[in-house]
Short mmCIF file of C-alpha atoms and ligand atoms in Angstrom, two decimals:
data_model
loop_
_atom_site.label_atom_id
_atom_site.label_comp_id
_atom_site.label_asym_id
_atom_site.label_seq_id
_atom_site.Cartn_x
_atom_site.Cartn_y
_atom_site.Cartn_z
CA UNK A 175 3.99 -8.21 -21.52
CA UNK A 176 0.47 -7.99 -20.07
CA UNK A 177 -0.15 -8.21 -16.34
CA UNK A 178 -0.57 -11.98 -15.92
CA UNK A 179 2.59 -12.56 -17.93
CA UNK A 180 4.48 -9.97 -15.86
CA UNK A 181 3.30 -11.68 -12.66
CA UNK A 182 5.10 -14.81 -13.85
CA UNK A 183 8.07 -13.50 -15.80
CA UNK A 184 9.00 -9.92 -14.90
CA UNK A 185 12.10 -9.35 -12.79
CA UNK A 186 13.87 -12.63 -13.49
CA UNK A 187 15.03 -14.15 -16.77
CA UNK A 188 17.24 -17.20 -16.25
CA UNK A 189 20.10 -17.75 -18.66
CA UNK A 190 21.32 -21.08 -20.02
CA UNK A 191 21.11 -23.77 -17.30
CA UNK A 192 20.19 -21.35 -14.51
CA UNK A 193 17.32 -22.14 -12.08
CA UNK A 194 13.80 -21.73 -13.52
CA UNK A 195 12.57 -20.21 -10.22
CA UNK A 196 14.07 -17.04 -8.66
CA UNK A 197 16.78 -18.44 -6.37
CA UNK A 198 16.91 -17.56 -2.67
CA UNK A 199 20.25 -15.80 -2.24
CA UNK A 200 20.40 -16.14 1.53
CA UNK A 201 23.69 -14.30 1.96
CA UNK A 202 24.39 -11.27 4.10
CA UNK A 203 27.38 -10.21 2.08
CA UNK A 204 29.22 -10.35 -1.25
CA UNK A 205 32.91 -10.82 -2.01
CA UNK A 206 35.27 -8.60 -3.98
CA UNK A 207 38.63 -9.19 -5.65
CA UNK A 208 40.33 -6.19 -4.11
CA UNK A 209 40.06 -3.37 -1.58
CA UNK A 210 39.84 -0.96 -4.50
CA UNK A 211 36.76 -2.78 -5.78
CA UNK A 212 35.11 -2.41 -2.37
CA UNK A 213 36.05 1.27 -2.23
CA UNK A 214 34.49 1.85 -5.66
CA UNK A 215 31.21 0.34 -4.51
CA UNK A 216 31.20 2.50 -1.38
CA UNK A 217 31.58 5.55 -3.57
CA UNK A 218 28.66 4.45 -5.74
CA UNK A 219 26.58 1.64 -4.25
CA UNK A 220 24.60 1.21 -7.48
CA UNK A 221 27.66 -0.41 -9.10
CA UNK A 222 27.42 -3.74 -7.26
CA UNK A 223 25.89 -5.44 -4.26
CA UNK A 224 27.64 -4.65 -0.97
CA UNK A 225 25.49 -5.88 1.86
CA UNK A 226 21.97 -7.33 2.23
CA UNK A 227 20.78 -4.54 4.51
CA UNK A 228 19.94 -2.58 1.39
CA UNK A 229 20.09 -4.80 -1.65
CA UNK A 230 19.85 -8.53 -2.35
CA UNK A 231 19.36 -10.39 -5.65
CA UNK A 232 16.17 -12.24 -4.60
CA UNK A 233 14.58 -9.06 -3.28
CA UNK A 234 15.71 -7.13 -6.36
CA UNK A 235 13.93 -9.58 -8.67
CA UNK A 236 10.70 -8.90 -6.79
CA UNK A 237 11.34 -5.14 -6.83
CA UNK A 238 11.68 -5.24 -10.60
CA UNK A 239 8.51 -7.29 -10.98
CA UNK A 240 6.43 -4.89 -8.87
CA UNK A 241 7.89 -1.80 -10.57
CA UNK A 242 6.99 -3.34 -13.92
CA UNK A 243 3.43 -4.17 -12.82
CA UNK A 244 2.89 -0.61 -11.53
CA UNK A 245 4.43 1.03 -14.59
CA UNK A 246 7.18 2.59 -12.47
CA UNK A 247 10.89 2.77 -13.23
CA UNK A 248 12.18 1.20 -10.01
CA UNK A 249 11.07 -0.05 -6.62
CA UNK A 250 12.47 -0.76 -3.18
CA UNK A 251 11.05 -3.44 -0.91
CA UNK A 252 10.76 -2.92 2.85
CA UNK A 253 10.10 -5.25 5.75
CA UNK A 254 6.49 -4.02 6.16
CA UNK A 255 3.94 -1.64 4.69
CA UNK A 256 4.50 0.68 7.64
CA UNK A 257 8.20 0.89 6.77
CA UNK A 258 7.31 1.66 3.14
CA UNK A 259 5.09 4.62 4.03
CA UNK A 260 7.59 5.86 6.65
CA UNK A 261 10.50 5.88 4.20
CA UNK A 262 8.38 7.24 1.34
CA UNK A 263 7.73 10.33 3.48
CA UNK A 264 11.12 10.66 5.19
CA UNK A 265 12.83 10.57 1.80
CA UNK A 266 11.39 14.02 1.03
CA UNK A 267 10.38 15.51 4.41
CA UNK A 268 12.54 16.89 7.19
CA UNK A 269 11.69 18.40 10.56
CA UNK A 270 9.73 21.57 9.84
CA UNK A 271 7.95 20.12 6.80
CA UNK A 272 4.41 18.83 6.45
CA UNK A 273 2.27 16.34 4.55
CA UNK A 274 -1.36 16.58 3.42
CA UNK A 275 -3.27 13.29 3.67
CA UNK A 276 -6.75 12.02 2.98
CA UNK A 277 -8.48 11.37 6.32
CA UNK A 278 -9.68 7.97 5.09
CA UNK A 279 -6.52 5.92 5.33
CA UNK A 280 -5.27 2.90 7.24
CA UNK A 281 -5.28 3.30 11.06
CA UNK A 282 -1.58 2.44 11.29
CA UNK A 283 -0.76 5.20 8.82
CA UNK A 284 -2.85 7.67 10.85
CA UNK A 285 -0.76 6.73 13.91
CA UNK A 286 2.45 7.12 11.95
CA UNK A 287 1.46 10.52 10.51
CA UNK A 288 -0.30 11.98 13.55
CA UNK A 289 2.07 10.89 16.31
CA UNK A 290 5.42 9.45 15.24
CA UNK A 291 6.10 11.83 12.34
CA UNK A 292 4.92 14.71 14.54
CA UNK A 293 7.57 13.75 17.11
CA UNK A 294 10.12 14.00 14.30
CA UNK A 295 8.85 17.51 13.52
CA UNK A 296 6.73 16.63 10.47
CA UNK A 297 3.10 17.79 10.61
CA UNK A 298 0.17 16.15 8.84
CA UNK A 299 -2.88 18.08 7.67
CA UNK A 300 -5.89 15.89 6.87
CA UNK A 301 -8.48 16.59 4.21
CA UNK A 302 -11.71 14.71 3.56
CA UNK A 303 -11.38 11.89 1.02
CA UNK A 304 -14.03 13.75 -1.04
CA UNK A 305 -12.41 17.19 -0.56
CA UNK A 306 -12.75 19.67 -3.41
CA UNK A 307 -9.66 21.04 -5.15
CA UNK A 308 -10.05 24.23 -3.12
CA UNK A 309 -10.21 22.30 0.16
CA UNK A 310 -7.08 20.30 -0.68
CA UNK A 311 -5.30 23.52 -1.68
CA UNK A 312 -6.23 25.16 1.60
CA UNK A 313 -4.48 22.36 3.49
CA UNK A 314 -1.27 22.75 1.47
CA UNK A 315 1.17 24.98 3.36
CA UNK A 316 4.43 26.47 2.08
CA UNK A 317 6.29 23.68 3.94
CA UNK A 318 4.12 20.85 2.51
CA UNK A 319 6.24 18.31 0.64
CA UNK A 320 3.72 15.62 -0.36
CA UNK A 321 0.06 14.69 -0.71
CA UNK A 322 -0.96 11.19 0.39
CA UNK A 323 -4.01 8.96 -0.11
CA UNK A 324 -5.16 5.36 -0.62
CA UNK A 325 -6.67 4.13 -3.91
CA UNK A 326 -9.30 2.13 -1.98
CA UNK A 327 -9.22 3.17 1.67
CA UNK A 328 -8.72 0.65 4.46
CA UNK A 329 -11.25 0.05 6.04
CA UNK A 330 -13.91 2.45 4.71
CA UNK A 331 -13.40 1.31 1.06
CA UNK A 332 -13.88 4.82 -0.31
CA UNK A 333 -12.24 5.36 -3.71
CA UNK A 334 -9.86 8.30 -4.07
CA UNK A 335 -10.20 10.68 -7.00
CA UNK A 336 -6.52 10.25 -7.84
CA UNK A 337 -6.49 12.72 -10.76
CA UNK A 338 -7.95 15.48 -8.58
CA UNK A 339 -5.38 14.97 -5.83
CA UNK A 340 -2.57 14.75 -8.40
CA UNK A 341 -3.67 17.97 -10.08
CA UNK A 342 -3.59 19.96 -6.84
CA UNK A 343 -0.27 18.42 -5.72
CA UNK A 344 1.36 19.20 -9.06
CA UNK A 345 0.02 22.75 -9.07
CA UNK A 346 2.07 23.21 -5.88
CA UNK A 347 5.11 21.36 -7.27
CA UNK A 348 4.87 18.49 -4.81
CA UNK A 349 4.42 14.75 -5.47
CA UNK A 350 1.34 12.60 -4.91
CA UNK A 351 2.01 9.40 -2.96
CA UNK A 352 -0.63 6.69 -3.34
CA UNK A 353 -0.91 3.63 -1.11
CA UNK A 354 -2.28 1.09 -3.60
CA UNK A 355 -2.51 -1.88 -1.22
CA UNK A 356 -6.21 -2.75 -1.64
CA UNK A 357 -6.35 -2.31 -5.41
CA UNK A 358 -2.97 -3.80 -6.36
CA UNK A 359 -1.62 -2.93 -9.84
CA UNK A 360 -4.01 -5.54 -11.26
CA UNK A 361 -7.03 -3.34 -10.50
CA UNK A 362 -5.43 0.12 -10.65
CA UNK A 363 -2.12 1.62 -11.72
CA UNK A 364 -2.11 5.00 -9.93
CA UNK A 365 0.88 6.24 -11.97
CA UNK A 366 -1.36 6.28 -15.07
CA UNK A 367 -3.58 8.77 -13.22
CA UNK A 368 -0.79 11.09 -12.05
CA UNK A 369 0.61 9.48 -8.87
CA UNK A 370 4.36 10.03 -8.54
CA UNK A 371 5.14 7.46 -5.86
CA UNK A 372 3.16 4.29 -5.12
CA UNK A 373 3.42 2.30 -1.90
CA UNK A 374 2.05 -1.05 -0.79
CA UNK A 375 1.71 -3.26 2.17
CA UNK A 376 2.68 -6.44 0.33
CA UNK A 377 1.45 -8.31 3.43
CA UNK A 378 -2.02 -8.09 1.88
CA UNK A 379 -3.10 -9.21 -1.61
CA UNK A 380 0.40 -9.31 -3.11
CA UNK A 381 1.59 -11.94 -0.65
CA UNK A 382 -1.99 -13.15 -0.50
CA UNK A 383 -1.41 -16.17 1.72
CA UNK A 384 -0.75 -14.40 5.04
CA UNK A 385 2.77 -15.81 5.34
CA UNK A 386 5.01 -12.74 5.68
CA UNK A 387 4.84 -8.98 6.22
CA UNK A 388 6.36 -6.69 3.64
CA UNK A 389 6.08 -3.39 1.85
CA UNK A 390 7.29 -1.67 -1.28
CA UNK A 391 7.86 1.83 -2.63
CA UNK A 392 7.55 2.30 -6.41
CA UNK A 393 8.97 5.36 -8.14
CA UNK A 394 7.24 6.58 -11.31
CA UNK A 395 10.41 8.46 -12.28
CA UNK A 396 8.15 11.29 -13.46
CA UNK A 397 8.41 13.90 -10.73
CA UNK A 398 10.75 16.80 -11.50
CA UNK A 399 12.64 17.05 -8.18
CA UNK A 400 15.09 19.65 -9.42
CA UNK A 401 12.50 21.77 -11.22
CA UNK A 402 10.20 21.85 -8.20
CA UNK A 403 12.72 23.83 -6.16
CA UNK A 404 11.32 22.35 -2.93
CA UNK A 405 13.68 19.41 -2.53
CA UNK A 406 17.22 20.68 -2.06
CA UNK A 407 18.44 17.27 -0.80
CA UNK A 408 17.66 15.81 -4.23
CA UNK A 409 19.99 18.24 -5.97
CA UNK A 410 22.62 19.24 -3.41
CA UNK A 411 25.64 17.03 -2.56
CA UNK A 412 25.01 14.26 -0.01
CA UNK A 413 27.93 14.45 2.43
CA UNK A 414 27.17 10.92 3.64
CA UNK A 415 27.98 9.70 0.11
CA UNK A 416 31.09 11.65 -0.78
CA UNK A 417 29.08 14.51 -2.19
CA UNK A 418 26.94 12.54 -4.66
CA UNK A 419 24.05 14.58 -6.06
CA UNK A 420 21.02 12.37 -6.60
CA UNK A 421 19.35 14.14 -9.52
CA UNK A 422 22.71 15.04 -11.05
CA UNK A 423 24.09 11.49 -10.89
CA UNK A 424 20.98 9.32 -11.21
CA UNK A 425 18.46 11.49 -13.07
CA UNK A 426 14.97 9.98 -13.01
CA UNK A 427 16.08 7.36 -10.46
CA UNK A 428 16.97 10.04 -7.87
CA UNK A 429 14.10 9.41 -5.46
CA UNK A 430 14.35 5.64 -5.22
CA UNK A 431 18.16 5.60 -5.06
CA UNK A 432 18.18 8.24 -2.33
CA UNK A 433 15.66 6.12 -0.40
CA UNK A 434 17.91 3.08 -0.73
CA UNK A 435 21.31 4.70 -0.26
CA UNK A 436 20.40 7.01 2.63
CA UNK A 437 17.32 5.68 4.36
CA UNK A 438 17.64 1.93 3.89
CA UNK A 439 21.31 2.23 4.83
CA UNK A 440 20.37 4.05 8.04
CA UNK A 441 17.07 2.39 9.03
CA UNK A 442 17.83 -1.11 7.79
CA UNK A 443 14.25 -2.31 7.27
CA UNK A 444 15.06 -4.46 4.21
CA UNK A 445 13.29 -7.81 3.80
CA UNK A 446 15.15 -11.11 3.94
CA UNK A 447 15.70 -13.05 0.72
CA UNK A 448 13.42 -15.81 1.95
CA UNK A 449 10.57 -13.34 2.51
CA UNK A 450 11.01 -11.98 -1.01
CA UNK A 451 10.91 -15.54 -2.36
CA UNK A 452 7.55 -16.13 -0.64
CA UNK A 453 6.25 -12.76 -1.83
CA UNK A 454 7.20 -13.73 -5.36
CA UNK A 455 5.14 -16.94 -5.12
CA UNK A 456 2.15 -14.79 -4.16
CA UNK A 457 2.77 -12.35 -6.99
CA UNK A 458 2.81 -15.17 -9.55
CA UNK A 459 -0.94 -15.71 -9.09
CA UNK A 460 -1.93 -12.10 -8.25
CA UNK A 461 -3.85 -11.55 -11.50
CA UNK A 462 -5.81 -14.75 -11.13
CA UNK A 463 -6.57 -14.17 -7.47
CA UNK A 464 -7.66 -10.52 -7.82
CA UNK A 465 -10.19 -11.50 -10.47
CA UNK A 466 -11.72 -14.10 -8.18
CA UNK A 467 -11.68 -11.81 -5.10
CA UNK A 468 -13.68 -9.25 -7.08
CA UNK A 469 -16.16 -11.88 -8.27
CA UNK A 470 -16.70 -13.41 -4.82
CA UNK A 471 -16.95 -10.02 -3.08
CA UNK A 472 -19.49 -8.78 -5.61
CA UNK A 473 -21.74 -11.79 -4.89
CA UNK A 474 -21.29 -11.42 -1.13
CA UNK A 475 -22.09 -7.69 -1.34
CA UNK A 476 -25.24 -8.37 -3.37
CA UNK A 477 -26.32 -10.84 -0.67
CA UNK A 478 -25.50 -8.54 2.28
CA UNK A 479 -27.19 -5.44 0.88
CA UNK A 480 -30.63 -7.08 1.12
CA UNK A 481 -30.32 -8.21 4.73
CA UNK A 482 -32.37 -6.29 7.24
CA UNK A 483 -29.74 -6.62 10.01
CA UNK A 484 -27.50 -4.29 8.03
CA UNK A 485 -27.74 -0.53 8.41
CA UNK A 486 -25.42 0.25 5.53
CA UNK A 487 -22.97 -1.41 3.18
CA UNK A 488 -20.00 0.06 1.34
CA UNK A 489 -18.58 -1.79 -1.63
CA UNK A 490 -17.58 0.26 -4.65
CA UNK A 491 -18.66 -2.56 -6.95
CA UNK A 492 -22.31 -2.11 -5.97
CA UNK A 493 -24.56 -0.08 -8.24
CA UNK A 494 -25.57 2.97 -6.20
CA UNK A 495 -22.50 2.88 -3.91
CA UNK A 496 -21.18 6.38 -3.21
CA UNK A 497 -17.91 5.45 -4.94
CA UNK A 498 -19.29 3.34 -7.80
CA UNK A 499 -18.55 5.98 -10.45
CA UNK A 500 -15.01 6.57 -9.23
CA UNK A 501 -14.54 2.80 -9.12
CA UNK A 502 -15.66 2.58 -12.74
CA UNK A 503 -13.15 5.27 -13.66
CA UNK A 504 -10.13 4.05 -11.68
CA UNK A 505 -10.58 0.34 -11.00
CA UNK A 506 -10.77 -2.81 -13.10
CA UNK A 507 -12.66 -4.45 -10.22
CA UNK A 508 -13.70 -3.38 -6.73
CA UNK A 509 -11.34 -5.77 -4.87
CA UNK A 510 -12.34 -8.08 -2.02
CA UNK A 511 -13.11 -5.87 0.96
CA UNK A 512 -16.64 -4.90 2.02
CA UNK A 513 -17.48 -2.58 4.92
CA UNK A 514 -20.84 -3.13 6.60
CA UNK A 515 -22.48 -1.38 9.53
CA UNK A 516 -24.59 -3.70 11.65
CA UNK A 517 -27.83 -2.27 13.10
CA UNK A 518 -27.52 -1.89 16.87
CA UNK A 519 -23.90 -0.69 16.89
CA UNK A 520 -20.88 -2.13 18.60
CA UNK A 521 -22.63 -4.85 20.62
CA UNK A 522 -24.52 -6.38 17.67
CA UNK A 523 -21.43 -6.14 15.43
CA UNK A 524 -19.49 -8.18 17.97
CA UNK A 525 -22.34 -10.71 18.24
CA UNK A 526 -22.25 -11.11 14.45
CA UNK A 527 -18.49 -11.53 14.35
CA UNK A 528 -18.43 -14.04 17.19
CA UNK A 529 -21.15 -16.11 15.48
CA UNK A 530 -19.15 -16.70 12.31
CA UNK A 531 -17.77 -20.20 11.83
CA UNK A 532 -15.90 -20.21 8.50
CA UNK A 533 -14.73 -16.59 8.43
CA UNK A 534 -11.98 -15.97 10.94
CA UNK A 535 -11.72 -13.06 13.33
CA UNK A 536 -8.18 -11.88 12.69
CA UNK A 537 -6.11 -8.73 12.49
CA UNK A 538 -5.54 -9.04 8.79
CA UNK A 539 -7.22 -8.27 5.52
CA UNK A 540 -6.80 -9.54 1.99
CA UNK A 541 -6.02 -12.99 3.28
CA UNK A 542 -6.77 -15.87 0.91
CA UNK A 543 -9.27 -17.05 3.57
CA UNK A 544 -12.36 -14.97 4.41
CA UNK A 545 -11.74 -12.90 7.52
CA UNK A 546 -13.51 -10.19 9.49
CA UNK A 547 -12.42 -7.39 11.76
CA UNK A 548 -14.15 -4.83 13.98
CA UNK A 549 -12.16 -1.61 13.33
CA UNK A 550 -13.62 0.48 16.18
CA UNK A 551 -12.75 -2.21 18.74
CA UNK A 552 -9.56 -3.59 17.22
CA UNK A 553 -7.26 -1.86 14.67
CA UNK A 554 -8.60 1.66 15.22
CA UNK A 555 -9.25 1.48 18.96
CA UNK A 556 -6.63 4.19 19.59
CA UNK A 557 -8.58 6.76 17.55
CA UNK A 558 -10.84 9.30 19.23
CA UNK A 559 -14.54 9.25 18.24
CA UNK A 560 -13.85 12.34 16.13
CA UNK A 561 -11.01 10.60 14.28
CA UNK A 562 -13.19 7.49 13.84
CA UNK A 563 -15.86 9.57 12.10
CA UNK A 564 -13.23 11.29 9.93
CA UNK A 565 -11.78 7.90 8.99
CA UNK A 566 -15.28 6.77 7.98
CA UNK A 567 -15.62 4.23 10.81
CA UNK A 568 -18.90 3.65 12.68
CA UNK A 569 -18.89 1.73 16.00
CA UNK A 570 -20.97 -1.02 14.36
CA UNK A 571 -18.72 -1.34 11.32
CA UNK A 572 -17.41 -4.77 10.38
CA UNK A 573 -14.78 -5.13 7.67
CA UNK A 574 -15.39 -8.29 5.67
CA UNK A 575 -12.42 -9.46 3.63
CA UNK A 576 -13.87 -11.94 1.20
CA UNK A 577 -11.59 -14.88 0.49
CA UNK A 578 -11.32 -17.49 -2.22
CA UNK A 579 -13.49 -20.21 -0.68
CA UNK A 580 -16.54 -21.28 -2.71
CA UNK A 581 -18.74 -18.23 -2.49
CA UNK A 582 -21.81 -20.23 -1.47
CA UNK A 583 -19.95 -21.40 1.66
CA UNK A 584 -18.98 -17.80 2.50
CA UNK A 585 -22.58 -16.62 2.06
CA UNK A 586 -23.97 -19.53 4.13
CA UNK A 587 -21.66 -18.60 6.97
CA UNK A 588 -22.55 -14.89 6.88
CA UNK A 589 -26.24 -15.84 6.72
CA UNK A 590 -26.17 -18.07 9.81
CA UNK A 591 -24.24 -15.40 11.75
CA UNK A 592 -26.71 -12.65 10.75
CA UNK A 593 -29.53 -14.96 11.87
CA UNK A 594 -27.91 -15.13 15.33
CA UNK A 595 -27.74 -11.36 15.89
CA UNK A 596 -31.23 -10.77 17.20
CA UNK A 597 -31.76 -14.17 18.82
C1 PLP B 857 -1.83 -3.07 6.24
C2 PLP B 857 -1.68 -1.79 5.59
C3 PLP B 857 -0.53 -1.00 5.79
C4 PLP B 857 0.57 -1.42 6.73
O1 PLP B 857 1.20 -2.54 6.25
P1 PLP B 857 1.97 -3.62 7.15
O2 PLP B 857 2.53 -4.55 6.14
O3 PLP B 857 0.96 -4.24 8.05
O4 PLP B 857 3.00 -2.87 7.91
C5 PLP B 857 -0.43 0.19 5.10
N1 PLP B 857 -1.40 0.61 4.27
C6 PLP B 857 -2.52 -0.12 4.05
C7 PLP B 857 -3.56 0.38 3.12
C8 PLP B 857 -2.70 -1.33 4.71
O5 PLP B 857 -3.82 -2.05 4.50
#
């Protein structure tokens, strides 16, 4: 199946007289014929469903669809993108370990890595998104267990050289984790370029309609956990599961099953069946929507780049953009997010935002409706000026998330707001 067909059909194939649409199995629990049957499932939870804190048929259909779209072997949904990145790291890092991350990543992930993981004893070393192989290597310590980056960074829209990061990670026998939220598997499949684990905030383009938060972790099944020698918990018996060994018992599925059996069991951030049902509705039109987001954003970017109120514009789809070549290599389209810096800094950026009529000022991105956000004053306000620069965020930056309205209406709105700036 090709992508648009997968969006509609992967993960759920009804049998004779079963519902055409993935049913919502809104049940906390599942029944068994005997105590022995329950005991068997406790010994190996992959044998049947036990409890909807870590597996549910509606959610599993969506997991299979996303794994298929990404070219992975399995996936696990979470209740948010934050939960996905948290569990993706905790599955392979303990206190005393570290992670190397690109500095141009989502502000919430910077919080998670710099503060919360630090409190748990996991350090994060940042490297520039354009770091050379040598610079990335320098950041990798003997205790480093993963390298992390975003395909298209939120909000700076830089494009990561995935193959370069994968090469360095693999040289050190550690996996590359890619947050593919802005590209979606329609525009980029990071596993094809060497990523081992792919994460998403499904709250963004995958859901697409701004109706529920969610996240997902996709396992490529390609990383050699046993051969690496750096992940003893993947090969040694898990006392919390009667001495199961993940690689020994589950082979290529070791990472994702460990995440589900240990971490989802203990953290419990699994989405509800109803949320997965809504996510699935979004996924059904993902291919169609991504194509149109790219088309609208390209036209909006071409309009914005000629306006004198704008100091700079970043959109990897633009000829001459710093990341245009990487976009051509890695992406089938530059997605729907444009970062602009308004001349006159913070004050003029706010004037522009407050003058918009159609585009909404909201803490979201990748909504089906055009929306804008001022990172320095809103999502990234906790960052120091130094961190803002490292994350590629100027005080006058506005993130424009181009929606699926008629593009002429979007451009008219941006035009009238730009006209207001210097009035
Ligand atoms: C929004 C976002 C997240 C966090 O996802 P939530 O669903 O809001 O928890 C993580 N990574 C990226 C790139 C994002 O845009």
